[in-house]
């Protein structure tokens, strides 16, 4: 039995987890949890024993100096708690770490032990994968679950994936078998610009998390970072005709797929988020503003922020067209295997590389692969 000292009784707690590695393309998922921890000043209350779960030749410890004294930081997974006040208080338990090298079942059981002791009502696991999505369009984010009832009540997709999986998929299934409601949110990162960080994908994950748990999340400088990231990629792509042509092909495929499915659902969701951020006392911390106190909405065609217009709120990605790993729905824009030419990749110097892009075998329903480049697998949920 896990005994927690110094952790107060939490209000309707939700556990939000992300793990560096295979399920974290562009570091988008782990950066999202780090953002929550930083903005809400999370307090670490537990850390898993690194000796139990990590191969230190794969994830090496780091040495640093503290006032002339050498200290070692070991790779591990840490848990912190953030207390959110306002008219509708709700607490979060943040789990941030590295995908373990071994003993995955024990790893998940230990996290579930913390969830049980803290009275966690739902577990939300964030992930990111590499996919055939243009950087100029809103980032597709898929919400998936293994629980049919949860899929119906929360408008999520029920998993149908079969194949290799990562710790995100294993933890979600462990939650389901333990009777703990669990959801995975997956962001699709353009595989031709997979280098971290990717603030645009991080922002998309936080927006979807905000919709899911009904909390206003302070975004800080993240929207501006996302705009700067897109401008930088635009400039790199413009310097290479092959990359520019490939991006245009992805844009046309995405726009064609989304046009017949455009409905009021995405518009309504964006408008609800706008209203939630206008509510006084709906959560601590500032929201992204530009020269004033008025929240800004994302434009559906460019994913840039703009002043809110309640009569015409900006749309966002239609859920039916989103790509995501494993447990998420199949996108309608996926080309048949073998028909998509190997796309060029953009590196930090603006050069193209026809040998890069998404790596590893394609998963059902998406050509993207998760995690860091060179990983031989494809994620599930």
PDB file of N, CA, C and O in Angstrom, residues 233-275:
ATOM      1  N   UNK A 233       9.278  27.358 -40.066  1.00  0.00           N
ATOM      2  CA  UNK A 233       9.145  26.225 -40.984  1.00  0.00           C
ATOM      3  C   UNK A 233       8.740  26.714 -42.375  1.00  0.00           C
ATOM      4  O   UNK A 233       9.203  26.186 -43.391  1.00  0.00           O
ATOM      5  N   UNK A 234       7.867  27.730 -42.435  1.00  0.00           N
ATOM      6  CA  UNK A 234       7.500  28.310 -43.728  1.00  0.00           C
ATOM      7  C   UNK A 234       8.746  28.785 -44.477  1.00  0.00           C
ATOM      8  O   UNK A 234       8.891  28.549 -45.688  1.00  0.00           O
ATOM      9  N   UNK A 235       9.633  29.443 -43.775  1.00  0.00           N
ATOM     10  CA  UNK A 235      10.843  29.972 -44.413  1.00  0.00           C
ATOM     11  C   UNK A 235      11.746  28.846 -44.890  1.00  0.00           C
ATOM     12  O   UNK A 235      12.293  28.914 -45.999  1.00  0.00           O
ATOM     13  N   UNK A 236      11.904  27.807 -44.083  1.00  0.00           N
ATOM     14  CA  UNK A 236      12.736  26.680 -44.496  1.00  0.00           C
ATOM     15  C   UNK A 236      12.137  25.962 -45.703  1.00  0.00           C
ATOM     16  O   UNK A 236      12.850  25.580 -46.634  1.00  0.00           O
ATOM     17  N   UNK A 237      10.824  25.780 -45.685  1.00  0.00           N
ATOM     18  CA  UNK A 237      10.169  25.085 -46.797  1.00  0.00           C
ATOM     19  C   UNK A 237      10.265  25.896 -48.086  1.00  0.00           C
ATOM     20  O   UNK A 237      10.407  25.332 -49.184  1.00  0.00           O
ATOM     21  N   UNK A 238      10.172  27.221 -47.985  1.00  0.00           N
ATOM     22  CA  UNK A 238      10.226  28.074 -49.169  1.00  0.00           C
ATOM     23  C   UNK A 238      11.583  28.015 -49.852  1.00  0.00           C
ATOM     24  O   UNK A 238      11.695  28.308 -51.046  1.00  0.00           O
ATOM     25  N   UNK A 239      12.617  27.631 -49.110  1.00  0.00           N
ATOM     26  CA  UNK A 239      13.965  27.572 -49.680  1.00  0.00           C
ATOM     27  C   UNK A 239      14.214  26.286 -50.462  1.00  0.00           C
ATOM     28  O   UNK A 239      15.240  26.157 -51.107  1.00  0.00           O
ATOM     29  N   UNK A 240      13.299  25.335 -50.390  1.00  0.00           N
ATOM     30  CA  UNK A 240      13.470  24.062 -51.085  1.00  0.00           C
ATOM     31  C   UNK A 240      12.201  23.767 -51.877  1.00  0.00           C
ATOM     32  O   UNK A 240      11.129  23.576 -51.310  1.00  0.00           O
ATOM     33  N   UNK A 241      12.297  23.744 -53.189  1.00  0.00           N
ATOM     34  CA  UNK A 241      11.117  23.574 -54.040  1.00  0.00           C
ATOM     35  C   UNK A 241      10.454  22.214 -53.829  1.00  0.00           C
ATOM     36  O   UNK A 241       9.222  22.095 -53.915  1.00  0.00           O
ATOM     37  N   UNK A 242      11.263  21.168 -53.572  1.00  0.00           N
ATOM     38  CA  UNK A 242      10.693  19.851 -53.336  1.00  0.00           C
ATOM     39  C   UNK A 242       9.816  19.836 -52.093  1.00  0.00           C
ATOM     40  O   UNK A 242       8.703  19.303 -52.099  1.00  0.00           O
ATOM     41  N   UNK A 243      10.330  20.436 -51.038  1.00  0.00           N
ATOM     42  CA  UNK A 243       9.567  20.484 -49.794  1.00  0.00           C
ATOM     43  C   UNK A 243       8.314  21.315 -49.978  1.00  0.00           C
ATOM     44  O   UNK A 243       7.221  20.934 -49.542  1.00  0.00           O
ATOM     45  N   UNK A 244       8.434  22.460 -50.631  1.00  0.00           N
ATOM     46  CA  UNK A 244       7.274  23.326 -50.848  1.00  0.00           C
ATOM     47  C   UNK A 244       6.193  22.613 -51.643  1.00  0.00           C
ATOM     48  O   UNK A 244       4.999  22.716 -51.333  1.00  0.00           O
ATOM     49  N   UNK A 245       6.603  21.869 -52.662  1.00  0.00           N
ATOM     50  CA  UNK A 245       5.635  21.131 -53.472  1.00  0.00           C
ATOM     51  C   UNK A 245       4.964  20.030 -52.661  1.00  0.00           C
ATOM     52  O   UNK A 245       3.755  19.793 -52.775  1.00  0.00           O
ATOM     53  N   UNK A 246       5.745  19.349 -51.830  1.00  0.00           N
ATOM     54  CA  UNK A 246       5.173  18.284 -51.009  1.00  0.00           C
ATOM     55  C   UNK A 246       4.186  18.839 -49.986  1.00  0.00           C
ATOM     56  O   UNK A 246       3.109  18.269 -49.762  1.00  0.00           O
ATOM     57  N   UNK A 247       4.521  19.966 -49.367  1.00  0.00           N
ATOM     58  CA  UNK A 247       3.611  20.593 -48.407  1.00  0.00           C
ATOM     59  C   UNK A 247       2.310  20.981 -49.090  1.00  0.00           C
ATOM     60  O   UNK A 247       1.214  20.796 -48.539  1.00  0.00           O
ATOM     61  N   UNK A 248       2.402  21.497 -50.309  1.00  0.00           N
ATOM     62  CA  UNK A 248       1.200  21.875 -51.046  1.00  0.00           C
ATOM     63  C   UNK A 248       0.320  20.650 -51.323  1.00  0.00           C
ATOM     64  O   UNK A 248      -0.909  20.715 -51.230  1.00  0.00           O
ATOM     65  N   UNK A 249       0.955  19.522 -51.621  1.00  0.00           N
ATOM     66  CA  UNK A 249       0.196  18.287 -51.845  1.00  0.00           C
ATOM     67  C   UNK A 249      -0.548  17.871 -50.584  1.00  0.00           C
ATOM     68  O   UNK A 249      -1.728  17.480 -50.637  1.00  0.00           O
ATOM     69  N   UNK A 250       0.119  17.950 -49.446  1.00  0.00           N
ATOM     70  CA  UNK A 250      -0.536  17.608 -48.182  1.00  0.00           C
ATOM     71  C   UNK A 250      -1.676  18.569 -47.868  1.00  0.00           C
ATOM     72  O   UNK A 250      -2.734  18.163 -47.365  1.00  0.00           O
ATOM     73  N   UNK A 251      -1.475  19.852 -48.158  1.00  0.00           N
ATOM     74  CA  UNK A 251      -2.521  20.843 -47.914  1.00  0.00           C
ATOM     75  C   UNK A 251      -3.761  20.543 -48.744  1.00  0.00           C
ATOM     76  O   UNK A 251      -4.898  20.590 -48.237  1.00  0.00           O
ATOM     77  N   UNK A 252      -3.561  20.219 -50.012  1.00  0.00           N
ATOM     78  CA  UNK A 252      -4.699  19.931 -50.890  1.00  0.00           C
ATOM     79  C   UNK A 252      -5.458  18.692 -50.411  1.00  0.00           C
ATOM     80  O   UNK A 252      -6.695  18.670 -50.412  1.00  0.00           O
ATOM     81  N   UNK A 253      -4.704  17.662 -50.008  1.00  0.00           N
ATOM     82  CA  UNK A 253      -5.357  16.445 -49.526  1.00  0.00           C
ATOM     83  C   UNK A 253      -6.137  16.720 -48.243  1.00  0.00           C
ATOM     84  O   UNK A 253      -7.269  16.243 -48.073  1.00  0.00           O
ATOM     85  N   UNK A 254      -5.556  17.483 -47.359  1.00  0.00           N
ATOM     86  CA  UNK A 254      -6.225  17.806 -46.089  1.00  0.00           C
ATOM     87  C   UNK A 254      -7.476  18.650 -46.318  1.00  0.00           C
ATOM     88  O   UNK A 254      -8.542  18.384 -45.755  1.00  0.00           O
ATOM     89  N   UNK A 255      -7.363  19.667 -47.146  1.00  0.00           N
ATOM     90  CA  UNK A 255      -8.504  20.547 -47.394  1.00  0.00           C
ATOM     91  C   UNK A 255      -9.637  19.817 -48.097  1.00  0.00           C
ATOM     92  O   UNK A 255     -10.813  20.028 -47.787  1.00  0.00           O
ATOM     93  N   UNK A 256      -9.296  18.948 -49.045  1.00  0.00           N
ATOM     94  CA  UNK A 256     -10.315  18.195 -49.757  1.00  0.00           C
ATOM     95  C   UNK A 256     -11.067  17.266 -48.813  1.00  0.00           C
ATOM     96  O   UNK A 256     -12.283  17.106 -48.902  1.00  0.00           O
ATOM     97  N   UNK A 257     -10.341  16.652 -47.902  1.00  0.00           N
ATOM     98  CA  UNK A 257     -10.961  15.718 -46.964  1.00  0.00           C
ATOM     99  C   UNK A 257     -11.846  16.435 -45.950  1.00  0.00           C
ATOM    100  O   UNK A 257     -12.882  15.923 -45.540  1.00  0.00           O
ATOM    101  N   UNK A 258     -11.454  17.635 -45.553  1.00  0.00           N
ATOM    102  CA  UNK A 258     -12.196  18.341 -44.511  1.00  0.00           C
ATOM    103  C   UNK A 258     -13.412  19.067 -45.044  1.00  0.00           C
ATOM    104  O   UNK A 258     -14.386  19.264 -44.321  1.00  0.00           O
ATOM    105  N   UNK A 259     -13.404  19.460 -46.312  1.00  0.00           N
ATOM    106  CA  UNK A 259     -14.473  20.287 -46.850  1.00  0.00           C
ATOM    107  C   UNK A 259     -15.852  19.681 -46.675  1.00  0.00           C
ATOM    108  O   UNK A 259     -16.754  20.330 -46.141  1.00  0.00           O
ATOM    109  N   UNK A 260     -16.097  18.411 -47.092  1.00  0.00           N
ATOM    110  CA  UNK A 260     -17.455  17.874 -46.950  1.00  0.00           C
ATOM    111  C   UNK A 260     -17.850  17.606 -45.515  1.00  0.00           C
ATOM    112  O   UNK A 260     -19.028  17.444 -45.229  1.00  0.00           O
ATOM    113  N   UNK A 261     -16.898  17.552 -44.591  1.00  0.00           N
ATOM    114  CA  UNK A 261     -17.214  17.217 -43.210  1.00  0.00           C
ATOM    115  C   UNK A 261     -17.277  18.448 -42.312  1.00  0.00           C
ATOM    116  O   UNK A 261     -17.465  18.330 -41.103  1.00  0.00           O
ATOM    117  N   UNK A 262     -17.068  19.624 -42.904  1.00  0.00           N
ATOM    118  CA  UNK A 262     -17.116  20.833 -42.091  1.00  0.00           C
ATOM    119  C   UNK A 262     -18.512  21.000 -41.513  1.00  0.00           C
ATOM    120  O   UNK A 262     -19.501  20.974 -42.232  1.00  0.00           O
ATOM    121  N   UNK A 263     -18.613  21.124 -40.214  1.00  0.00           N
ATOM    122  CA  UNK A 263     -19.901  21.250 -39.548  1.00  0.00           C
ATOM    123  C   UNK A 263     -19.779  22.236 -38.407  1.00  0.00           C
ATOM    124  O   UNK A 263     -18.721  22.818 -38.165  1.00  0.00           O
ATOM    125  N   UNK A 264     -20.883  22.407 -37.671  1.00  0.00           N
ATOM    126  CA  UNK A 264     -20.879  23.333 -36.553  1.00  0.00           C
ATOM    127  C   UNK A 264     -20.250  22.767 -35.307  1.00  0.00           C
ATOM    128  O   UNK A 264     -20.060  23.501 -34.326  1.00  0.00           O
ATOM    129  N   UNK A 265     -19.900  21.465 -35.306  1.00  0.00           N
ATOM    130  CA  UNK A 265     -19.367  20.858 -34.083  1.00  0.00           C
ATOM    131  C   UNK A 265     -18.047  21.491 -33.671  1.00  0.00           C
ATOM    132  O   UNK A 265     -17.859  21.874 -32.504  1.00  0.00           O
ATOM    133  N   UNK A 266     -17.105  21.618 -34.614  1.00  0.00           N
ATOM    134  CA  UNK A 266     -15.806  22.201 -34.270  1.00  0.00           C
ATOM    135  C   UNK A 266     -15.952  23.675 -33.915  1.00  0.00           C
ATOM    136  O   UNK A 266     -15.285  24.174 -33.006  1.00  0.00           O
ATOM    137  N   UNK A 267     -16.842  24.372 -34.624  1.00  0.00           N
ATOM    138  CA  UNK A 267     -17.066  25.783 -34.327  1.00  0.00           C
ATOM    139  C   UNK A 267     -17.638  25.947 -32.925  1.00  0.00           C
ATOM    140  O   UNK A 267     -17.227  26.819 -32.155  1.00  0.00           O
ATOM    141  N   UNK A 268     -18.593  25.080 -32.579  1.00  0.00           N
ATOM    142  CA  UNK A 268     -19.198  25.154 -31.255  1.00  0.00           C
ATOM    143  C   UNK A 268     -18.175  24.887 -30.160  1.00  0.00           C
ATOM    144  O   UNK A 268     -18.178  25.546 -29.115  1.00  0.00           O
ATOM    145  N   UNK A 269     -17.269  23.929 -30.385  1.00  0.00           N
ATOM    146  CA  UNK A 269     -16.263  23.609 -29.390  1.00  0.00           C
ATOM    147  C   UNK A 269     -15.315  24.795 -29.172  1.00  0.00           C
ATOM    148  O   UNK A 269     -14.949  25.110 -28.044  1.00  0.00           O
ATOM    149  N   UNK A 270     -14.921  25.447 -30.262  1.00  0.00           N
ATOM    150  CA  UNK A 270     -14.050  26.621 -30.136  1.00  0.00           C
ATOM    151  C   UNK A 270     -14.768  27.752 -29.407  1.00  0.00           C
ATOM    152  O   UNK A 270     -14.177  28.452 -28.577  1.00  0.00           O
ATOM    153  N   UNK A 271     -16.058  27.923 -29.691  1.00  0.00           N
ATOM    154  CA  UNK A 271     -16.812  28.986 -29.047  1.00  0.00           C
ATOM    155  C   UNK A 271     -16.988  28.706 -27.551  1.00  0.00           C
ATOM    156  O   UNK A 271     -16.909  29.614 -26.717  1.00  0.00           O
ATOM    157  N   UNK A 272     -17.190  27.443 -27.201  1.00  0.00           N
ATOM    158  CA  UNK A 272     -17.302  27.079 -25.791  1.00  0.00           C
ATOM    159  C   UNK A 272     -15.997  27.364 -25.062  1.00  0.00           C
ATOM    160  O   UNK A 272     -15.999  27.818 -23.911  1.00  0.00           O
ATOM    161  N   UNK A 273     -14.876  27.090 -25.705  1.00  0.00           N
ATOM    162  CA  UNK A 273     -13.590  27.381 -25.089  1.00  0.00           C
ATOM    163  C   UNK A 273     -13.426  28.896 -24.884  1.00  0.00           C
ATOM    164  O   UNK A 273     -12.929  29.350 -23.853  1.00  0.00           O
ATOM    165  N   UNK A 274     -13.860  29.645 -25.879  1.00  0.00           N
ATOM    166  CA  UNK A 274     -13.789  31.104 -25.769  1.00  0.00           C
ATOM    167  C   UNK A 274     -14.630  31.608 -24.593  1.00  0.00           C
ATOM    168  O   UNK A 274     -14.194  32.443 -23.793  1.00  0.00           O
ATOM    169  N   UNK A 275     -15.853  31.093 -24.456  1.00  0.00           N
ATOM    170  CA  UNK A 275     -16.714  31.510 -23.362  1.00  0.00           C
ATOM    171  C   UNK A 275     -16.130  31.094 -22.012  1.00  0.00           C
ATOM    172  O   UNK A 275     -16.222  31.838 -21.034  1.00  0.00           O
TER     173      UNK A 275
END
